[in-house]
Amino acid sequence: MLKILARQLAIDMYSCNKKYIAAPELSAEALSAALTTAGFTVCSNYKRFFEDGHFVIFMPLDEGHLSIQIYPELSYAAVDLFICEPDSLPEKAIRALRRAIKPEEIKMTYLCRGDFGTITDMKPHIKVKMTPLKRIKNTSVKVIHLLPGKNLIQKLRRNK
């Protein structure tokens, strides 16, 4: 007996590579190819471009659907992935999306949909993942702030 009907993931992708999210047509082709490679069946895709520069891509899948709002000027993508096929793994779709969009940081919320009594409270599971390059940037900034101030370094240089 099936405990849940579907899994839904809300994914925020930050600092996406601009060349991968520049145009709706290119993004839709890349997403479709990535999802197909991951084993999902893309039925079609719909694109809508807005005046403020962002666009939406909606892809019905045999296994569920994908909706993505892309803001190229912010290098940000908001993804809603709904998987209702019990044998499909949403993790494969996430890896495919990461390959297609190239974000530096991901924040993901995972929900079990159609729960019929197994879970008493629908609390999302949240994961955050950063690319190694982003971690290096963040760590170097923290290390620099731990170092002595400019005045001490200037004093040391004068004493030479």
Short mmCIF file of N, CA and C in Angstrom, two decimals, residues 35-153:
data_model
loop_
_atom_site.label_atom_id
_atom_site.label_comp_id
_atom_site.label_asym_id
_atom_site.label_seq_id
_atom_site.Cartn_x
_atom_site.Cartn_y
_atom_site.Cartn_z
N LEU A 35 16.58 16.48 -17.92
CA LEU A 35 15.55 15.62 -17.33
C LEU A 35 15.41 14.30 -18.09
N THR A 36 15.49 14.37 -19.42
CA THR A 36 15.42 13.15 -20.23
C THR A 36 16.59 12.23 -19.93
N THR A 37 17.77 12.80 -19.81
CA THR A 37 18.96 12.02 -19.47
C THR A 37 18.82 11.38 -18.09
N ALA A 38 18.13 12.05 -17.17
CA ALA A 38 17.94 11.52 -15.82
C ALA A 38 16.83 10.47 -15.74
N GLY A 39 16.16 10.21 -16.88
CA GLY A 39 15.17 9.15 -16.91
C GLY A 39 13.73 9.63 -16.81
N PHE A 40 13.50 10.93 -16.90
CA PHE A 40 12.14 11.47 -16.86
C PHE A 40 11.63 11.68 -18.28
N THR A 41 10.32 11.61 -18.46
CA THR A 41 9.72 11.79 -19.77
C THR A 41 9.05 13.15 -19.84
N VAL A 42 9.64 14.06 -20.61
CA VAL A 42 9.10 15.41 -20.77
C VAL A 42 8.06 15.37 -21.87
N CYS A 43 6.82 15.73 -21.54
CA CYS A 43 5.73 15.70 -22.52
C CYS A 43 5.80 16.89 -23.47
N SER A 44 6.03 18.07 -22.93
CA SER A 44 6.15 19.30 -23.72
C SER A 44 6.71 20.37 -22.80
N ASN A 45 6.86 21.58 -23.32
CA ASN A 45 7.23 22.68 -22.43
C ASN A 45 6.56 23.96 -22.89
N TYR A 46 6.20 24.77 -21.93
CA TYR A 46 5.55 26.04 -22.18
C TYR A 46 6.43 27.13 -21.58
N LYS A 47 6.63 28.19 -22.34
CA LYS A 47 7.46 29.30 -21.88
C LYS A 47 6.65 30.59 -21.91
N ARG A 48 6.86 31.42 -20.90
CA ARG A 48 6.19 32.73 -20.85
C ARG A 48 7.21 33.74 -20.40
N PHE A 49 7.41 34.78 -21.20
CA PHE A 49 8.38 35.83 -20.91
C PHE A 49 7.65 37.06 -20.37
N PHE A 50 8.16 37.67 -19.32
CA PHE A 50 7.54 38.84 -18.71
C PHE A 50 8.36 40.09 -18.99
N GLU A 51 7.70 41.25 -18.94
CA GLU A 51 8.35 42.52 -19.28
C GLU A 51 9.51 42.86 -18.36
N ASP A 52 9.44 42.45 -17.10
CA ASP A 52 10.51 42.80 -16.17
C ASP A 52 11.76 41.95 -16.36
N GLY A 53 11.75 41.04 -17.33
CA GLY A 53 12.95 40.27 -17.67
C GLY A 53 12.95 38.83 -17.20
N HIS A 54 12.04 38.45 -16.31
CA HIS A 54 12.04 37.04 -15.87
C HIS A 54 11.11 36.24 -16.77
N PHE A 55 11.27 34.93 -16.70
CA PHE A 55 10.41 34.06 -17.51
C PHE A 55 10.09 32.79 -16.75
N VAL A 56 9.05 32.10 -17.23
CA VAL A 56 8.56 30.88 -16.60
C VAL A 56 8.62 29.76 -17.63
N ILE A 57 9.05 28.60 -17.17
CA ILE A 57 9.01 27.39 -18.01
C ILE A 57 8.20 26.36 -17.23
N PHE A 58 7.20 25.79 -17.89
CA PHE A 58 6.40 24.73 -17.28
C PHE A 58 6.54 23.48 -18.14
N MET A 59 6.90 22.37 -17.51
CA MET A 59 7.09 21.11 -18.22
C MET A 59 6.26 20.00 -17.57
N PRO A 60 5.18 19.58 -18.23
CA PRO A 60 4.48 18.38 -17.75
C PRO A 60 5.36 17.15 -18.02
N LEU A 61 5.47 16.30 -17.04
CA LEU A 61 6.25 15.07 -17.16
C LEU A 61 5.30 13.89 -17.01
N ASP A 62 5.66 12.75 -17.56
CA ASP A 62 4.85 11.56 -17.30
C ASP A 62 4.85 11.24 -15.81
N GLU A 63 5.89 11.63 -15.11
CA GLU A 63 6.06 11.32 -13.69
C GLU A 63 5.55 12.44 -12.78
N GLY A 64 5.09 13.57 -13.33
CA GLY A 64 4.64 14.71 -12.54
C GLY A 64 4.73 15.99 -13.35
N HIS A 65 5.32 17.04 -12.75
CA HIS A 65 5.55 18.27 -13.52
C HIS A 65 6.67 19.09 -12.89
N LEU A 66 7.20 20.00 -13.70
CA LEU A 66 8.25 20.92 -13.28
C LEU A 66 7.82 22.32 -13.67
N SER A 67 7.92 23.23 -12.74
CA SER A 67 7.65 24.64 -13.01
C SER A 67 8.86 25.42 -12.52
N ILE A 68 9.38 26.30 -13.36
CA ILE A 68 10.57 27.05 -12.96
C ILE A 68 10.43 28.51 -13.37
N GLN A 69 10.65 29.40 -12.40
CA GLN A 69 10.67 30.84 -12.63
C GLN A 69 12.13 31.25 -12.63
N ILE A 70 12.58 31.86 -13.71
CA ILE A 70 13.99 32.24 -13.83
C ILE A 70 14.10 33.76 -13.91
N TYR A 71 14.96 34.30 -13.05
CA TYR A 71 15.25 35.73 -13.01
C TYR A 71 16.70 35.93 -13.41
N PRO A 72 16.97 36.10 -14.71
CA PRO A 72 18.37 36.19 -15.18
C PRO A 72 19.15 37.34 -14.53
N GLU A 73 18.49 38.50 -14.31
CA GLU A 73 19.20 39.65 -13.75
C GLU A 73 19.64 39.40 -12.31
N LEU A 74 18.97 38.48 -11.62
CA LEU A 74 19.33 38.14 -10.24
C LEU A 74 20.13 36.85 -10.14
N SER A 75 20.32 36.16 -11.28
CA SER A 75 20.96 34.84 -11.31
C SER A 75 20.27 33.87 -10.37
N TYR A 76 18.95 33.89 -10.40
CA TYR A 76 18.14 33.13 -9.46
C TYR A 76 17.08 32.33 -10.21
N ALA A 77 16.84 31.13 -9.73
CA ALA A 77 15.77 30.29 -10.29
C ALA A 77 14.98 29.67 -9.14
N ALA A 78 13.64 29.75 -9.24
CA ALA A 78 12.74 29.14 -8.26
C ALA A 78 12.07 27.95 -8.94
N VAL A 79 12.28 26.76 -8.40
CA VAL A 79 11.81 25.53 -9.03
C VAL A 79 10.77 24.85 -8.14
N ASP A 80 9.68 24.40 -8.77
CA ASP A 80 8.71 23.54 -8.11
C ASP A 80 8.69 22.23 -8.89
N LEU A 81 9.03 21.16 -8.23
CA LEU A 81 9.08 19.83 -8.85
C LEU A 81 8.09 18.93 -8.12
N PHE A 82 7.17 18.35 -8.87
CA PHE A 82 6.15 17.49 -8.30
C PHE A 82 6.30 16.12 -8.96
N ILE A 83 6.63 15.10 -8.17
CA ILE A 83 6.84 13.75 -8.68
C ILE A 83 5.78 12.83 -8.06
N CYS A 84 4.94 12.23 -8.91
CA CYS A 84 3.87 11.37 -8.39
C CYS A 84 4.07 9.91 -8.78
N GLU A 85 5.14 9.60 -9.47
CA GLU A 85 5.45 8.22 -9.84
C GLU A 85 6.26 7.61 -8.71
N PRO A 86 5.80 6.52 -8.08
CA PRO A 86 6.49 5.99 -6.90
C PRO A 86 7.93 5.52 -7.18
N ASP A 87 8.22 5.09 -8.39
CA ASP A 87 9.56 4.59 -8.69
C ASP A 87 10.52 5.68 -9.15
N SER A 88 10.03 6.88 -9.42
CA SER A 88 10.89 7.98 -9.87
C SER A 88 11.58 8.62 -8.67
N LEU A 89 12.84 8.91 -8.85
CA LEU A 89 13.62 9.52 -7.78
C LEU A 89 13.78 11.01 -8.01
N PRO A 90 13.26 11.85 -7.13
CA PRO A 90 13.41 13.30 -7.33
C PRO A 90 14.87 13.73 -7.28
N GLU A 91 15.72 12.95 -6.59
CA GLU A 91 17.14 13.30 -6.51
C GLU A 91 17.78 13.32 -7.89
N LYS A 92 17.34 12.42 -8.78
CA LYS A 92 17.85 12.42 -10.15
C LYS A 92 17.48 13.71 -10.87
N ALA A 93 16.25 14.18 -10.65
CA ALA A 93 15.81 15.42 -11.28
C ALA A 93 16.60 16.61 -10.74
N ILE A 94 16.88 16.61 -9.45
CA ILE A 94 17.65 17.70 -8.85
C ILE A 94 19.05 17.75 -9.44
N ARG A 95 19.69 16.59 -9.54
CA ARG A 95 21.03 16.55 -10.16
C ARG A 95 20.97 17.05 -11.59
N ALA A 96 19.93 16.68 -12.33
CA ALA A 96 19.77 17.13 -13.71
C ALA A 96 19.60 18.65 -13.77
N LEU A 97 18.80 19.19 -12.86
CA LEU A 97 18.60 20.64 -12.82
C LEU A 97 19.90 21.37 -12.49
N ARG A 98 20.66 20.83 -11.56
CA ARG A 98 21.95 21.44 -11.20
C ARG A 98 22.90 21.46 -12.39
N ARG A 99 22.91 20.37 -13.18
CA ARG A 99 23.76 20.33 -14.37
C ARG A 99 23.29 21.33 -15.43
N ALA A 100 21.99 21.54 -15.53
CA ALA A 100 21.45 22.42 -16.56
C ALA A 100 21.57 23.91 -16.21
N ILE A 101 21.51 24.24 -14.92
CA ILE A 101 21.47 25.65 -14.51
C ILE A 101 22.76 26.12 -13.86
N LYS A 102 23.51 25.22 -13.27
CA LYS A 102 24.79 25.52 -12.63
C LYS A 102 24.70 26.54 -11.49
N PRO A 103 23.85 26.29 -10.47
CA PRO A 103 23.81 27.23 -9.34
C PRO A 103 24.99 27.00 -8.40
N GLU A 104 25.36 28.06 -7.67
CA GLU A 104 26.41 27.92 -6.67
C GLU A 104 25.82 27.47 -5.33
N GLU A 105 24.56 27.79 -5.10
CA GLU A 105 23.93 27.43 -3.83
C GLU A 105 22.48 27.01 -4.08
N ILE A 106 22.05 26.00 -3.34
CA ILE A 106 20.69 25.49 -3.46
C ILE A 106 20.07 25.41 -2.07
N LYS A 107 18.83 25.85 -1.97
CA LYS A 107 18.04 25.66 -0.76
C LYS A 107 16.81 24.87 -1.19
N MET A 108 16.57 23.74 -0.56
CA MET A 108 15.52 22.84 -1.01
C MET A 108 14.59 22.48 0.14
N THR A 109 13.28 22.52 -0.13
CA THR A 109 12.27 22.09 0.82
C THR A 109 11.52 20.92 0.21
N TYR A 110 11.42 19.84 0.98
CA TYR A 110 10.86 18.57 0.51
C TYR A 110 9.57 18.28 1.26
N LEU A 111 8.49 18.04 0.52
CA LEU A 111 7.20 17.72 1.14
C LEU A 111 6.67 16.39 0.63
N CYS A 112 6.04 15.62 1.50
CA CYS A 112 5.32 14.42 1.10
C CYS A 112 3.87 14.83 0.92
N ARG A 113 3.33 14.62 -0.28
CA ARG A 113 1.96 15.03 -0.58
C ARG A 113 1.04 13.82 -0.59
N GLY A 114 -0.21 14.03 -0.21
CA GLY A 114 -1.19 12.95 -0.22
C GLY A 114 -0.95 11.95 0.89
N ASP A 115 -0.53 12.44 2.05
CA ASP A 115 -0.30 11.57 3.20
C ASP A 115 -1.65 11.20 3.81
N PHE A 116 -1.88 9.92 3.99
CA PHE A 116 -3.15 9.45 4.54
C PHE A 116 -2.98 8.88 5.95
N GLY A 117 -2.42 9.70 6.83
CA GLY A 117 -2.36 9.34 8.23
C GLY A 117 -1.03 8.85 8.75
N THR A 118 -0.02 8.70 7.92
CA THR A 118 1.26 8.21 8.43
C THR A 118 2.05 9.32 9.12
N ILE A 119 1.86 10.56 8.67
CA ILE A 119 2.57 11.69 9.26
C ILE A 119 1.53 12.60 9.89
N THR A 120 1.71 12.96 11.16
CA THR A 120 0.69 13.75 11.84
C THR A 120 0.79 15.23 11.51
N ASP A 121 1.97 15.73 11.20
CA ASP A 121 2.14 17.14 10.89
C ASP A 121 3.00 17.27 9.65
N MET A 122 2.55 18.06 8.68
CA MET A 122 3.30 18.22 7.44
C MET A 122 4.40 19.26 7.62
N LYS A 123 5.53 18.82 8.12
CA LYS A 123 6.67 19.71 8.28
C LYS A 123 7.64 19.45 7.15
N PRO A 124 8.08 20.51 6.47
CA PRO A 124 9.02 20.30 5.37
C PRO A 124 10.41 19.95 5.88
N HIS A 125 11.13 19.22 5.07
CA HIS A 125 12.53 18.92 5.33
C HIS A 125 13.35 19.87 4.47
N ILE A 126 14.24 20.64 5.08
CA ILE A 126 14.99 21.66 4.36
C ILE A 126 16.46 21.25 4.31
N LYS A 127 17.04 21.36 3.12
CA LYS A 127 18.47 21.10 2.94
C LYS A 127 19.08 22.28 2.22
N VAL A 128 20.32 22.60 2.55
CA VAL A 128 21.05 23.64 1.86
C VAL A 128 22.34 23.01 1.35
N LYS A 129 22.67 23.30 0.11
CA LYS A 129 23.87 22.74 -0.49
C LYS A 129 24.60 23.84 -1.26
N MET A 130 25.91 23.92 -1.06
CA MET A 130 26.73 24.90 -1.76
C MET A 130 27.77 24.18 -2.60
N THR A 131 28.17 24.85 -3.67
CA THR A 131 29.26 24.29 -4.47
C THR A 131 30.57 24.57 -3.74
N PRO A 132 31.61 23.78 -3.98
CA PRO A 132 32.89 23.99 -3.29
C PRO A 132 33.46 25.39 -3.53
N LEU A 133 33.30 25.95 -4.73
CA LEU A 133 33.83 27.27 -5.03
C LEU A 133 33.19 28.32 -4.14
N LYS A 134 31.89 28.24 -3.93
CA LYS A 134 31.18 29.19 -3.06
C LYS A 134 31.68 29.06 -1.62
N ARG A 135 31.94 27.81 -1.18
CA ARG A 135 32.46 27.62 0.18
C ARG A 135 33.82 28.26 0.33
N ILE A 136 34.67 28.14 -0.69
CA ILE A 136 36.00 28.75 -0.63
C ILE A 136 35.89 30.25 -0.53
N LYS A 137 35.01 30.85 -1.35
CA LYS A 137 34.81 32.30 -1.30
C LYS A 137 34.36 32.72 0.09
N ASN A 138 33.36 32.05 0.64
CA ASN A 138 32.83 32.40 1.96
C ASN A 138 33.87 32.22 3.05
N THR A 139 34.64 31.15 2.99
CA THR A 139 35.65 30.87 4.00
C THR A 139 36.75 31.91 3.94
N SER A 140 37.19 32.28 2.73
CA SER A 140 38.27 33.26 2.62
C SER A 140 37.84 34.60 3.20
N VAL A 141 36.60 35.00 3.01
CA VAL A 141 36.11 36.25 3.59
C VAL A 141 36.14 36.17 5.10
N LYS A 142 35.73 35.04 5.67
CA LYS A 142 35.74 34.88 7.12
C LYS A 142 37.16 34.92 7.67
N VAL A 143 38.10 34.28 6.97
CA VAL A 143 39.49 34.26 7.41
C VAL A 143 40.08 35.66 7.37
N ILE A 144 39.78 36.41 6.33
CA ILE A 144 40.30 37.78 6.22
C ILE A 144 39.78 38.63 7.38
N HIS A 145 38.53 38.44 7.77
CA HIS A 145 37.98 39.20 8.90
C HIS A 145 38.62 38.79 10.22
N LEU A 146 39.16 37.60 10.32
CA LEU A 146 39.81 37.15 11.54
C LEU A 146 41.24 37.70 11.66
N LEU A 147 41.83 38.05 10.53
CA LEU A 147 43.19 38.55 10.53
C LEU A 147 43.24 39.92 11.19
N PRO A 148 44.43 40.31 11.69
CA PRO A 148 44.56 41.63 12.31
C PRO A 148 44.20 42.73 11.31
N GLY A 149 43.77 43.85 11.82
CA GLY A 149 43.33 44.96 10.98
C GLY A 149 44.44 45.54 10.13
N LYS A 150 44.06 46.45 9.22
CA LYS A 150 45.01 47.08 8.31
C LYS A 150 46.08 47.86 9.06
N ASN A 151 45.68 48.48 10.16
CA ASN A 151 46.64 49.31 10.92
C ASN A 151 47.82 48.48 11.40
N LEU A 152 47.57 47.28 11.90
CA LEU A 152 48.65 46.43 12.38
C LEU A 152 49.57 46.03 11.23
N ILE A 153 49.01 45.70 10.11
CA ILE A 153 49.82 45.31 8.94
C ILE A 153 50.65 46.49 8.47
#
